[in-house]
Tab-separated table of C-alpha atoms and ligand atoms in Angstrom:
chain	number	residue	atom	x	y	z
A	1330	MET	CA	169.719	348.451	-2.156
A	1331	ARG	CA	166.572	347.949	-0.633
A	1332	ASN	CA	164.658	350.963	-1.996
A	1333	VAL	CA	164.347	353.029	-5.205
A	1334	VAL	CA	162.646	355.987	-6.216
A	1335	ILE	CA	161.036	356.117	-9.609
A	1336	VAL	CA	160.742	359.465	-11.064
A	1337	GLY	CA	159.652	360.807	-14.888
A	1338	ALA	CA	162.569	362.657	-16.200
A	1339	GLN	CA	160.633	364.530	-18.966
A	1340	TRP	CA	157.074	366.146	-18.608
A	1341	GLY	CA	155.581	362.716	-17.410
A	1342	ASP	CA	153.960	359.608	-19.603
A	1343	GLU	CA	157.582	358.183	-19.970
A	1344	GLY	CA	155.879	354.957	-19.340
A	1345	LYS	CA	156.610	354.447	-15.774
A	1346	GLY	CA	153.507	352.109	-15.442
A	1347	LYS	CA	155.532	349.128	-17.132
A	1348	VAL	CA	158.745	349.897	-15.049
A	1349	VAL	CA	156.937	350.282	-12.013
A	1350	ASP	CA	154.841	346.733	-12.617
A	1351	ILE	CA	158.401	345.119	-13.124
A	1352	LEU	CA	159.815	346.320	-10.012
A	1353	THR	CA	156.905	345.772	-7.686
A	1354	GLU	CA	156.876	342.196	-8.438
A	1355	LYS	CA	159.769	341.919	-6.158
A	1356	ALA	CA	159.018	344.732	-3.695
A	1357	ASN	CA	157.272	344.707	-0.395
A	1358	MET	CA	155.857	347.918	-0.170
A	1359	VAL	CA	154.710	350.545	-2.957
A	1360	VAL	CA	154.166	354.164	-1.957
A	1361	ARG	CA	153.023	357.087	-3.420
A	1362	PHE	CA	154.294	360.313	-2.249
A	1363	GLN	CA	153.074	363.196	-4.508
A	1364	GLY	CA	150.491	364.374	-7.135
A	1365	GLY	CA	147.320	362.832	-7.328
A	1366	ASN	CA	144.708	361.233	-9.799
A	1367	ASN	CA	146.136	363.433	-12.353
A	1368	ALA	CA	148.388	360.473	-12.741
A	1369	GLY	CA	147.660	357.437	-14.749
A	1370	HIS	CA	149.781	354.212	-14.547
A	1371	THR	CA	148.888	351.372	-16.957
A	1372	LEU	CA	149.913	347.771	-15.576
A	1373	VAL	CA	149.748	344.493	-16.786
A	1374	VAL	CA	149.547	341.928	-14.211
A	1375	GLY	CA	148.460	338.114	-14.628
A	1376	GLY	CA	147.536	339.072	-18.518
A	1377	GLU	CA	144.994	341.672	-16.937
A	1378	LYS	CA	145.402	345.443	-17.862
A	1379	TYR	CA	145.027	347.814	-14.973
A	1380	ALA	CA	145.079	351.973	-15.207
A	1381	LEU	CA	145.818	352.962	-11.636
A	1382	HIS	CA	145.324	356.999	-10.710
A	1383	LEU	CA	145.629	356.929	-7.051
A	1384	VAL	CA	145.790	353.078	-5.931
A	1385	PRO	CA	149.733	352.099	-5.366
A	1386	SER	CA	150.568	349.610	-7.784
A	1387	GLY	CA	151.893	346.995	-5.305
A	1388	ILE	CA	148.253	346.170	-4.301
A	1389	LEU	CA	147.757	344.036	-7.386
A	1390	HIS	CA	149.999	341.668	-6.133
A	1391	PRO	CA	149.176	339.599	-3.091
A	1392	GLY	CA	151.283	339.731	-0.026
A	1393	LYS	CA	152.368	343.450	-0.845
A	1394	SER	CA	151.395	346.717	0.758
A	1395	GLY	CA	150.678	350.192	-0.591
A	1396	LEU	CA	150.882	353.507	1.076
A	1397	ILE	CA	149.053	356.620	-0.033
A	1398	ALA	CA	151.461	359.284	1.540
A	1399	GLY	CA	151.021	362.462	3.201
A	1400	GLY	CA	152.379	364.391	0.028
A	1401	VAL	CA	149.485	363.004	-2.359
A	1402	VAL	CA	146.167	364.641	-2.674
A	1403	ILE	CA	143.295	362.493	-2.574
A	1404	ASP	CA	139.782	362.543	-4.297
A	1405	PRO	CA	137.695	360.108	-2.168
A	1406	GLU	CA	135.156	359.775	-5.124
A	1407	VAL	CA	138.026	358.681	-7.695
A	1408	LEU	CA	139.724	356.292	-4.720
A	1409	LEU	CA	136.561	354.723	-3.898
A	1410	GLU	CA	135.554	353.952	-7.656
A	1411	GLU	CA	139.221	352.767	-8.350
A	1412	MET	CA	138.928	350.234	-5.329
A	1413	ASP	CA	135.728	349.126	-6.278
A	1414	GLU	CA	136.830	348.571	-9.802
A	1415	LEU	CA	139.918	346.788	-8.360
A	1416	MET	CA	137.830	344.674	-5.886
A	1417	GLY	CA	135.228	343.826	-8.474
A	1418	ARG	CA	137.793	342.074	-10.340
A	1419	GLY	CA	139.330	340.144	-7.407
A	1420	VAL	CA	142.029	342.200	-6.328
A	1421	LYS	CA	142.277	342.188	-2.290
A	1422	ILE	CA	142.197	345.649	-0.885
A	1423	SER	CA	141.808	345.768	2.960
A	1424	PRO	CA	143.446	347.845	5.646
A	1425	GLU	CA	146.045	345.214	5.713
A	1426	ASN	CA	147.355	345.741	2.477
A	1427	LEU	CA	146.641	349.716	2.126
A	1428	THR	CA	147.009	352.514	4.212
A	1429	ILE	CA	145.937	356.235	3.608
A	1430	SER	CA	148.114	358.889	5.245
A	1431	GLU	CA	145.488	361.091	7.799
A	1432	LYS	CA	147.671	363.851	6.425
A	1433	ALA	CA	147.226	363.680	2.820
A	1434	HIS	CA	144.965	366.593	1.876
A	1435	VAL	CA	141.275	365.835	0.497
A	1436	ILE	CA	140.716	367.045	-3.009
A	1437	MET	CA	136.931	368.283	-2.523
A	1438	PRO	CA	134.470	368.676	-5.413
A	1439	TYR	CA	134.872	372.510	-5.028
A	1440	HIS	CA	138.293	372.083	-6.024
A	1441	LYS	CA	137.421	370.297	-9.136
A	1442	ALA	CA	134.836	372.950	-9.911
A	1443	LEU	CA	137.428	375.661	-9.656
A	1444	ASP	CA	140.238	373.860	-11.800
A	1445	GLN	CA	137.534	373.061	-14.549
A	1446	ALA	CA	136.082	377.177	-14.341
A	1447	ARG	CA	139.438	378.830	-14.342
A	1448	GLU	CA	140.846	377.044	-17.235
A	1449	SER	CA	137.901	377.766	-19.302
A	1450	ARG	CA	137.925	381.171	-18.292
A	1451	LYS	CA	141.824	381.477	-19.199
A	1452	GLY	CA	140.650	380.482	-22.940
A	1453	ALA	CA	144.023	380.249	-25.068
A	1454	ASP	CA	146.179	381.090	-22.110
A	1455	LYS	CA	145.048	377.937	-20.237
A	1456	ILE	CA	147.803	375.598	-18.706
A	1457	GLY	CA	145.837	372.647	-19.980
A	1458	THR	CA	145.498	370.830	-16.304
A	1459	THR	CA	143.751	367.516	-16.010
A	1460	GLY	CA	140.913	369.341	-14.640
A	1461	ARG	CA	141.098	366.847	-11.225
A	1462	GLY	CA	140.919	369.752	-8.788
A	1463	ILE	CA	144.874	369.134	-7.918
A	1464	GLY	CA	146.153	372.688	-8.064
A	1465	PRO	CA	143.370	374.109	-5.800
A	1466	ALA	CA	143.857	371.461	-3.338
A	1467	TYR	CA	147.280	371.989	-2.992
A	1468	GLU	CA	146.548	375.888	-3.135
A	1469	ASP	CA	144.259	375.420	0.072
A	1470	LYS	CA	146.986	373.294	1.974
A	1471	ALA	CA	149.634	375.789	1.449
A	1472	ALA	CA	146.857	378.462	2.648
A	1473	ARG	CA	146.000	376.205	5.688
A	1474	VAL	CA	142.736	375.861	5.030
A	1475	GLY	CA	142.525	372.118	3.411
A	1476	LEU	CA	140.550	369.369	4.786
A	1477	ARG	CA	142.938	366.386	5.546
A	1478	MET	CA	141.984	362.599	5.247
A	1479	GLY	CA	142.177	362.331	9.008
A	1480	ASP	CA	139.587	365.015	9.600
A	1481	LEU	CA	137.355	362.413	8.107
A	1482	ARG	CA	137.556	360.757	11.564
A	1483	ASN	CA	135.371	363.348	12.907
A	1484	PRO	CA	132.460	363.483	10.176
A	1485	ALA	CA	130.716	366.099	11.908
A	1486	ALA	CA	133.780	368.653	12.124
A	1487	PHE	CA	134.490	367.727	8.714
A	1488	ARG	CA	131.014	368.598	7.181
A	1489	GLU	CA	131.137	371.601	9.272
A	1490	LYS	CA	134.381	372.797	7.737
A	1491	ALA	CA	133.494	371.630	4.395
A	1492	ALA	CA	130.269	373.912	4.747
A	1493	HIS	CA	132.328	376.778	5.746
A	1494	ALA	CA	134.934	376.621	2.943
A	1495	LEU	CA	132.002	376.495	0.571
A	1496	ILE	CA	130.856	379.798	1.396
A	1497	GLU	CA	134.156	381.259	-0.185
A	1498	LYS	CA	134.471	379.030	-2.817
A	1499	ASN	CA	130.515	379.291	-4.020
A	1500	HIS	CA	131.454	383.011	-4.131
A	1501	LEU	CA	134.368	382.529	-6.466
A	1502	LEU	CA	132.611	379.810	-8.381
A	1503	THR	CA	129.103	382.111	-9.185
A	1504	GLY	CA	130.264	385.656	-8.909
A	1505	LEU	CA	133.724	385.382	-10.552
A	1506	TYR	CA	133.705	382.220	-12.934
A	1507	GLY	CA	129.811	382.292	-13.359
A	1508	ALA	CA	129.746	378.309	-12.446
A	1509	PRO	CA	126.990	376.913	-10.465
A	1510	ALA	CA	127.060	376.710	-6.871
A	1511	LEU	CA	127.894	373.404	-5.266
A	1512	SER	CA	125.359	372.613	-2.379
A	1513	ALA	CA	126.706	371.971	1.097
A	1514	GLU	CA	123.784	369.008	1.469
A	1515	ASP	CA	125.523	366.969	-1.392
A	1516	LEU	CA	128.648	367.578	0.242
A	1517	THR	CA	127.496	366.450	3.562
A	1518	ALA	CA	126.139	362.994	1.934
A	1519	GLN	CA	129.206	362.579	0.232
A	1520	SER	CA	131.729	363.129	3.182
A	1521	ARG	CA	129.486	360.624	5.224
A	1522	LEU	CA	130.163	357.924	2.663
A	1523	TRP	CA	133.861	358.612	2.445
A	1524	ALA	CA	134.130	358.680	6.268
A	1525	GLU	CA	132.442	355.183	6.515
A	1526	ARG	CA	134.372	353.488	3.567
A	1527	LEU	CA	137.882	355.378	3.851
A	1528	GLY	CA	138.143	355.665	7.791
A	1529	PRO	CA	139.425	352.197	8.289
A	1530	TYR	CA	142.249	352.812	6.253
A	1531	LEU	CA	143.493	355.943	7.481
A	1532	GLY	CA	147.045	355.492	9.490
A	1533	ASP	CA	150.179	357.026	10.047
A	1534	THR	CA	151.983	356.066	6.708
A	1535	ARG	CA	155.186	357.610	7.986
A	1536	ARG	CA	155.363	355.142	10.760
A	1537	ARG	CA	154.774	352.150	8.532
A	1538	LEU	CA	157.123	353.304	6.143
A	1539	HIS	CA	159.707	353.834	8.852
A	1540	GLN	CA	159.253	350.142	10.047
A	1541	ALA	CA	159.472	348.881	6.434
A	1542	LEU	CA	162.960	350.607	6.463
A	1543	GLU	CA	163.852	349.132	9.376
A	1544	ARG	CA	163.184	345.672	8.432
A	1545	ASP	CA	165.235	346.357	5.320
A	1546	ASP	CA	162.011	345.934	3.109
A	1547	LYS	CA	162.274	346.347	-0.706
A	1548	ILE	CA	160.114	349.624	-1.088
A	1549	LEU	CA	159.421	351.117	-4.437
A	1550	PHE	CA	158.619	354.937	-4.378
A	1551	GLU	CA	156.112	355.444	-7.383
A	1552	GLY	CA	156.652	358.897	-8.571
A	1553	ALA	CA	154.066	360.520	-10.714
A	1554	GLN	CA	154.332	363.120	-13.451
A	1555	GLY	CA	158.114	364.356	-14.630
A	1556	VAL	CA	160.525	366.282	-13.221
A	1557	HIS	CA	159.721	369.202	-15.844
A	1558	LEU	CA	156.245	369.490	-14.296
A	1559	ASP	CA	157.684	370.239	-10.839
A	1560	LEU	CA	156.267	373.108	-9.211
A	1561	ASP	CA	159.631	374.633	-8.225
A	1562	HIS	CA	162.166	373.251	-11.039
A	1563	GLY	CA	159.567	372.822	-14.115
A	1564	SER	CA	158.565	375.256	-16.629
A	1565	TYR	CA	156.369	377.313	-14.329
A	1566	PRO	CA	153.351	378.286	-14.551
A	1567	PHE	CA	153.047	375.491	-16.966
A	1568	VAL	CA	153.711	372.892	-14.244
A	1569	THR	CA	151.611	370.618	-11.778
A	1570	SER	CA	151.339	371.766	-8.155
A	1571	SER	CA	153.528	368.947	-6.823
A	1572	ASN	CA	156.970	368.252	-6.796
A	1573	PRO	CA	157.760	365.118	-8.693
A	1574	VAL	CA	161.598	365.289	-8.261
A	1575	ALA	CA	163.078	362.301	-6.364
A	1576	GLY	CA	164.024	364.656	-3.236
A	1577	SER	CA	160.248	365.244	-2.559
A	1578	VAL	CA	160.002	361.559	-1.267
A	1579	THR	CA	161.829	362.892	1.833
A	1580	VAL	CA	158.763	365.150	2.627
A	1581	GLY	CA	155.839	363.396	0.788
A	1582	ALA	CA	156.426	360.294	2.235
A	1583	GLY	CA	158.472	361.451	5.388
A	1584	MET	CA	161.871	359.958	5.777
A	1585	ALA	CA	165.701	361.202	5.848
A	1586	PRO	CA	167.523	361.918	2.544
A	1587	GLN	CA	170.240	359.600	3.499
A	1588	GLN	CA	167.195	356.386	3.372
A	1589	ILE	CA	166.881	357.272	-0.300
A	1590	GLY	CA	168.744	353.894	-1.553
A	1591	GLY	CA	168.568	354.609	-5.424
A	1592	VAL	CA	166.955	356.679	-8.108
A	1593	LEU	CA	165.827	355.410	-11.525
A	1594	ALA	CA	164.668	358.112	-14.018
A	1595	LEU	CA	162.227	357.037	-17.017
A	1596	VAL	CA	163.366	358.511	-20.134
A	1597	LYS	CA	160.987	357.971	-23.281
A	1598	CYS	CA	163.572	357.844	-26.108
A	1599	TYR	CA	161.956	360.663	-27.772
A	1600	SER	CA	159.664	363.626	-26.084
A	1601	THR	CA	155.897	364.304	-25.171
A	1602	ARG	CA	154.320	366.623	-23.539
A	1603	VAL	CA	150.456	367.032	-22.655
A	1604	GLY	CA	148.858	370.418	-21.877
A	1605	ALA	CA	150.479	373.821	-22.838
A	1606	GLY	CA	153.897	374.795	-21.865
A	1607	PRO	CA	157.271	375.470	-23.847
A	1608	PHE	CA	158.673	372.283	-25.503
A	1609	PRO	CA	161.850	372.900	-27.846
A	1610	THR	CA	161.887	369.734	-29.850
A	1611	GLU	CA	158.353	369.664	-30.495
A	1612	LEU	CA	157.755	368.326	-34.197
A	1613	HIS	CA	154.594	369.370	-36.008
A	1614	ASP	CA	155.680	367.337	-39.094
A	1615	ALA	CA	154.785	363.475	-40.376
A	1616	THR	CA	157.590	362.423	-37.935
A	1617	GLY	CA	155.838	363.959	-35.231
A	1618	ASP	CA	152.270	362.154	-36.202
A	1619	HIS	CA	154.460	358.700	-36.691
A	1620	LEU	CA	155.441	359.293	-32.922
A	1621	ARG	CA	151.910	360.000	-31.516
A	1622	SER	CA	150.340	356.739	-33.827
A	1623	LYS	CA	153.015	354.224	-33.221
A	1624	GLY	CA	153.649	355.439	-29.491
A	1625	ALA	CA	149.975	355.579	-28.737
A	1626	GLU	CA	150.623	358.857	-27.276
A	1627	PHE	CA	147.119	359.669	-26.001
A	1628	GLY	CA	146.553	360.331	-22.057
A	1629	THR	CA	145.673	357.750	-19.623
A	1630	THR	CA	143.811	359.935	-17.331
A	1631	THR	CA	142.279	362.418	-20.140
A	1632	GLY	CA	142.468	360.569	-23.405
A	1633	ARG	CA	144.364	363.932	-25.049
A	1634	PRO	CA	146.676	363.432	-28.038
A	1635	ARG	CA	150.001	364.426	-26.655
A	1636	ARG	CA	152.740	366.762	-28.494
A	1637	CYS	CA	155.384	364.591	-29.784
A	1638	GLY	CA	159.348	365.474	-30.586
A	1639	TRP	CA	162.741	364.778	-30.217
A	1640	LEU	CA	164.651	363.662	-27.361
A	1641	ASP	CA	165.664	366.656	-25.513
A	1642	ALA	CA	169.133	365.747	-23.766
A	1643	VAL	CA	169.132	369.176	-22.055
A	1644	ILE	CA	165.829	368.550	-20.169
A	1645	VAL	CA	166.736	364.821	-19.360
A	1646	ARG	CA	170.447	365.877	-18.003
A	1647	THR	CA	168.640	368.719	-15.867
A	1648	SER	CA	166.628	365.939	-14.185
A	1649	VAL	CA	169.893	363.660	-13.717
A	1650	GLU	CA	171.435	366.588	-11.691
A	1651	LEU	CA	168.118	367.557	-10.027
A	1652	CYS	CA	167.309	363.845	-8.825
A	1653	GLY	CA	170.918	362.370	-8.130
A	1654	VAL	CA	169.902	359.626	-10.907
A	1655	ASP	CA	171.726	356.247	-10.623
A	1656	HIS	CA	170.249	354.635	-14.121
A	1657	LEU	CA	168.043	355.808	-16.615
A	1658	ALA	CA	164.992	353.232	-17.865
A	1659	VAL	CA	164.553	354.255	-21.517
A	1660	THR	CA	161.071	353.459	-22.937
A	1661	LYS	CA	159.495	353.016	-26.289
A	1662	LEU	CA	162.751	352.181	-28.329
A	1663	ASP	CA	160.734	350.202	-30.726
A	1664	VAL	CA	158.512	353.476	-31.543
A	1665	LEU	CA	161.809	354.681	-33.196
A	1666	ALA	CA	162.235	351.968	-35.557
A	1667	GLY	CA	161.439	352.444	-39.064
A	1668	LEU	CA	162.450	356.478	-38.954
A	1669	PRO	CA	165.516	356.896	-41.289
A	1670	GLU	CA	167.200	359.675	-39.357
A	1671	LEU	CA	167.155	360.281	-35.417
A	1672	LYS	CA	167.702	363.647	-33.818
A	1673	ILE	CA	168.717	364.328	-29.852
A	1674	ALA	CA	168.815	368.171	-29.090
A	1675	THR	CA	172.109	368.656	-26.926
A	1676	HIS	CA	171.844	372.290	-26.512
A	1677	TYR	CA	169.755	375.394	-27.418
A	1678	LEU	CA	170.203	378.564	-29.075
A	1679	LEU	CA	168.748	381.609	-27.188
A	1680	GLY	CA	169.207	384.782	-29.106
A	1681	GLY	CA	172.482	383.754	-30.768
A	1682	GLU	CA	173.987	382.149	-27.676
A	1683	LYS	CA	174.433	378.494	-27.251
A	1684	ILE	CA	173.246	377.366	-23.829
A	1685	ASP	CA	172.984	374.070	-22.239
A	1686	TRP	CA	170.839	374.883	-19.300
A	1687	ILE	CA	167.238	375.873	-19.120
A	1688	PRO	CA	166.122	379.253	-18.572
A	1689	ALA	CA	163.892	380.507	-16.023
A	1690	ASP	CA	161.723	382.304	-17.580
A	1691	VAL	CA	159.436	380.509	-19.593
A	1692	ARG	CA	159.219	383.358	-22.613
A	1693	ASP	CA	163.017	382.610	-22.865
A	1694	MET	CA	162.362	378.966	-23.081
A	1695	GLU	CA	159.906	379.452	-25.804
A	1696	ARG	CA	162.373	381.036	-27.839
A	1697	CYS	CA	164.822	378.231	-27.292
A	1698	GLN	CA	165.745	376.600	-30.640
A	1699	PRO	CA	167.082	373.086	-30.484
A	1700	VAL	CA	170.387	372.398	-31.237
A	1701	TYR	CA	170.380	368.903	-32.845
A	1702	GLU	CA	172.632	365.698	-33.505
A	1703	SER	CA	171.761	363.735	-35.817
A	1704	TRP	CA	171.986	359.470	-35.892
A	1705	PRO	CA	171.119	357.115	-38.481
A	1706	GLY	CA	167.936	355.306	-37.793
A	1707	PHE	CA	167.084	351.547	-37.420
A	1708	ASP	CA	164.319	349.305	-38.389
A	1709	GLY	CA	162.718	345.854	-37.812
A	1710	ASP	CA	161.247	343.990	-34.914
A	1711	LEU	CA	162.783	344.848	-31.559
A	1712	SER	CA	160.468	343.386	-29.080
A	1713	LYS	CA	162.218	339.986	-29.019
A	1714	ALA	CA	165.689	341.829	-27.628
A	1715	ARG	CA	166.638	340.658	-24.474
A	1716	LYS	CA	170.335	341.744	-24.415
A	1717	LEU	CA	171.589	345.098	-25.990
A	1718	GLU	CA	173.651	342.887	-28.341
A	1719	ASP	CA	170.368	341.686	-29.565
A	1720	LEU	CA	169.407	345.359	-31.132
A	1721	PRO	CA	170.447	346.715	-34.450
A	1722	ALA	CA	173.868	348.422	-34.061
A	1723	ALA	CA	172.462	351.936	-34.951
A	1724	ALA	CA	169.774	351.479	-31.991
A	1725	ARG	CA	173.108	350.369	-29.564
A	1726	ARG	CA	174.594	353.703	-30.834
A	1727	TYR	CA	171.583	355.535	-30.271
A	1728	LEU	CA	171.315	354.532	-26.819
A	1729	ASP	CA	175.113	355.013	-26.091
A	1730	ARG	CA	174.900	358.381	-26.954
A	1731	LEU	CA	171.608	359.016	-25.295
A	1732	SER	CA	173.287	357.997	-21.879
A	1733	GLU	CA	176.313	359.746	-22.543
A	1734	LEU	CA	174.671	363.341	-23.280
A	1735	CYS	CA	172.083	362.597	-20.154
A	1736	GLY	CA	174.785	361.819	-17.830
A	1737	ALA	CA	173.942	358.409	-16.287
A	1738	PRO	CA	174.147	355.011	-17.353
A	1739	LEU	CA	171.278	352.655	-18.692
A	1740	GLY	CA	169.534	350.444	-16.098
A	1741	LEU	CA	166.813	349.157	-18.332
A	1742	VAL	CA	165.760	349.281	-21.990
A	1743	SER	CA	162.250	348.653	-23.039
A	1744	VAL	CA	161.521	347.480	-26.238
A	1745	GLY	CA	157.550	346.745	-26.443
A	1746	PRO	CA	154.579	347.303	-24.289
A	1747	ASP	CA	154.835	343.538	-22.615
A	1748	ARG	CA	156.524	343.211	-19.461
A	1749	GLU	CA	158.778	340.544	-21.190
A	1750	GLU	CA	159.599	343.114	-23.873
A	1751	THR	CA	162.515	344.512	-21.826
A	1752	ILE	CA	166.214	344.295	-21.539
A	1753	ILE	CA	167.342	344.737	-17.892
A	1754	LEU	CA	170.703	345.794	-17.190
A	1755	HIS	CA	170.645	346.817	-13.825
A	1756	GLU	CA	168.537	344.740	-10.880
A	1757	TYR	CA	167.290	347.105	-8.091
A	1758	PHE	CA	165.994	344.356	-6.050
B	222	IMP	P1	147.049	369.647	-13.139
B	222	IMP	O1	148.368	368.658	-12.555
B	222	IMP	O2	146.168	368.780	-13.576
B	222	IMP	O3	147.272	370.728	-12.292
B	222	IMP	O4	148.031	369.726	-14.805
B	222	IMP	C1	149.158	370.604	-14.707
B	222	IMP	C2	149.903	370.246	-16.111
B	222	IMP	O5	150.628	368.952	-15.691
B	222	IMP	C3	149.140	369.976	-17.387
B	222	IMP	O6	150.052	370.271	-18.280
B	222	IMP	C4	149.093	368.246	-17.409
B	222	IMP	O7	148.794	367.855	-18.552
B	222	IMP	C5	150.411	367.889	-16.526
B	222	IMP	N1	150.379	366.720	-16.121
B	222	IMP	C6	149.693	366.354	-15.124
B	222	IMP	N2	149.939	365.233	-14.488
B	222	IMP	C7	150.261	364.421	-15.519
B	222	IMP	C8	150.918	363.341	-15.764
B	222	IMP	O8	150.554	362.288	-15.009
B	222	IMP	N3	151.196	363.120	-16.987
B	222	IMP	C9	151.474	364.041	-17.813
B	222	IMP	N4	151.104	365.444	-17.559
B	222	IMP	C10	150.669	365.429	-16.741
């Protein structure tokens, strides 16, 4: 199998960074295909820690290339900051190893301002977005009024379009949201810099991908967020504005469904969620606090504390069905060590009826009561385990049951934050 799509099977933050890091080492190319800098992947390469938001992780390794494909929304300000920081730390970034799609949409300063103004106006009803302008940028894309990275090739036209868009956006910002207006002059100055610095990186990422597929290169598609934040399949409206399902790689990166080699789904062995929205297995007790502190459950992008709860097999099973998952990469098993009893939700009760699916209406999902199975806990230091047999028997039973309930075999189990602290059960490359 020469290419693999990595997806998060829950609500994001499943620990994709580490798994991406392990696979990146062997890949030739790493492709981001949806989302934007709402994502945050933490990787440790050569003993150095990197938090990446937009740059594909392959860039950290010499000789590999990265594509930011057309399905991604790009905040040029953030991308340049990230590139400068990486280059300052000795990472080589050039148009040789990074291509940015001309078709990717630009997150403009007014998108960020609108995202934040709307959220603060909503008060208690807010979605809890990352405030990075993701939703408003995808809205403009769908409304066919967005600016694309390729527009930077013609700076004068870019500035004209942006200034034109600003008329409507400022009207909304000042008139509806009582927020300050943005200045066309500032935008002009910023876009000049973006064009100068990012222009050389622009290209046809679909063609580059096609050539890599033809060469039978090892390609890693680095999904962001999680399946249950999917705009179409998640708990709408408490979702992101892109499609984190595996099939989205065909649209976002530009390839045929038959060309997908494999799908690896990340599953944290408990659940977390950032922002608002239904979360049937959420814990508001000492166990939830234990998971949050031992699992360091605070956002990479926003630093927000994550909501924590038991593993929900209904959620993961649905992702396995939606994405055609070949293997599960189970993360953070070590975080469960020390808990006397472990629970997995197998079904829900909705108005007295037992259901094993997710209601489309978010209000129904809010009413779902999880039906749990209990399993004995385990203790001790798991970080030295390199084979399943090295784990305590109770941990192995928990993993077996997780795989059975979620409907896919295990491909990898992570037993600690370091790259070595991993049990590899299936080699993708
Ligand atoms: P947005 O993507 O910033 O519009 O936020 C929409 C929802 O998705 C909010 O609940 C965010 O907390 C959540 N979200 C967005 N990106 C991530 C991510 O990378 N990990 C986890 N949650 C995310």
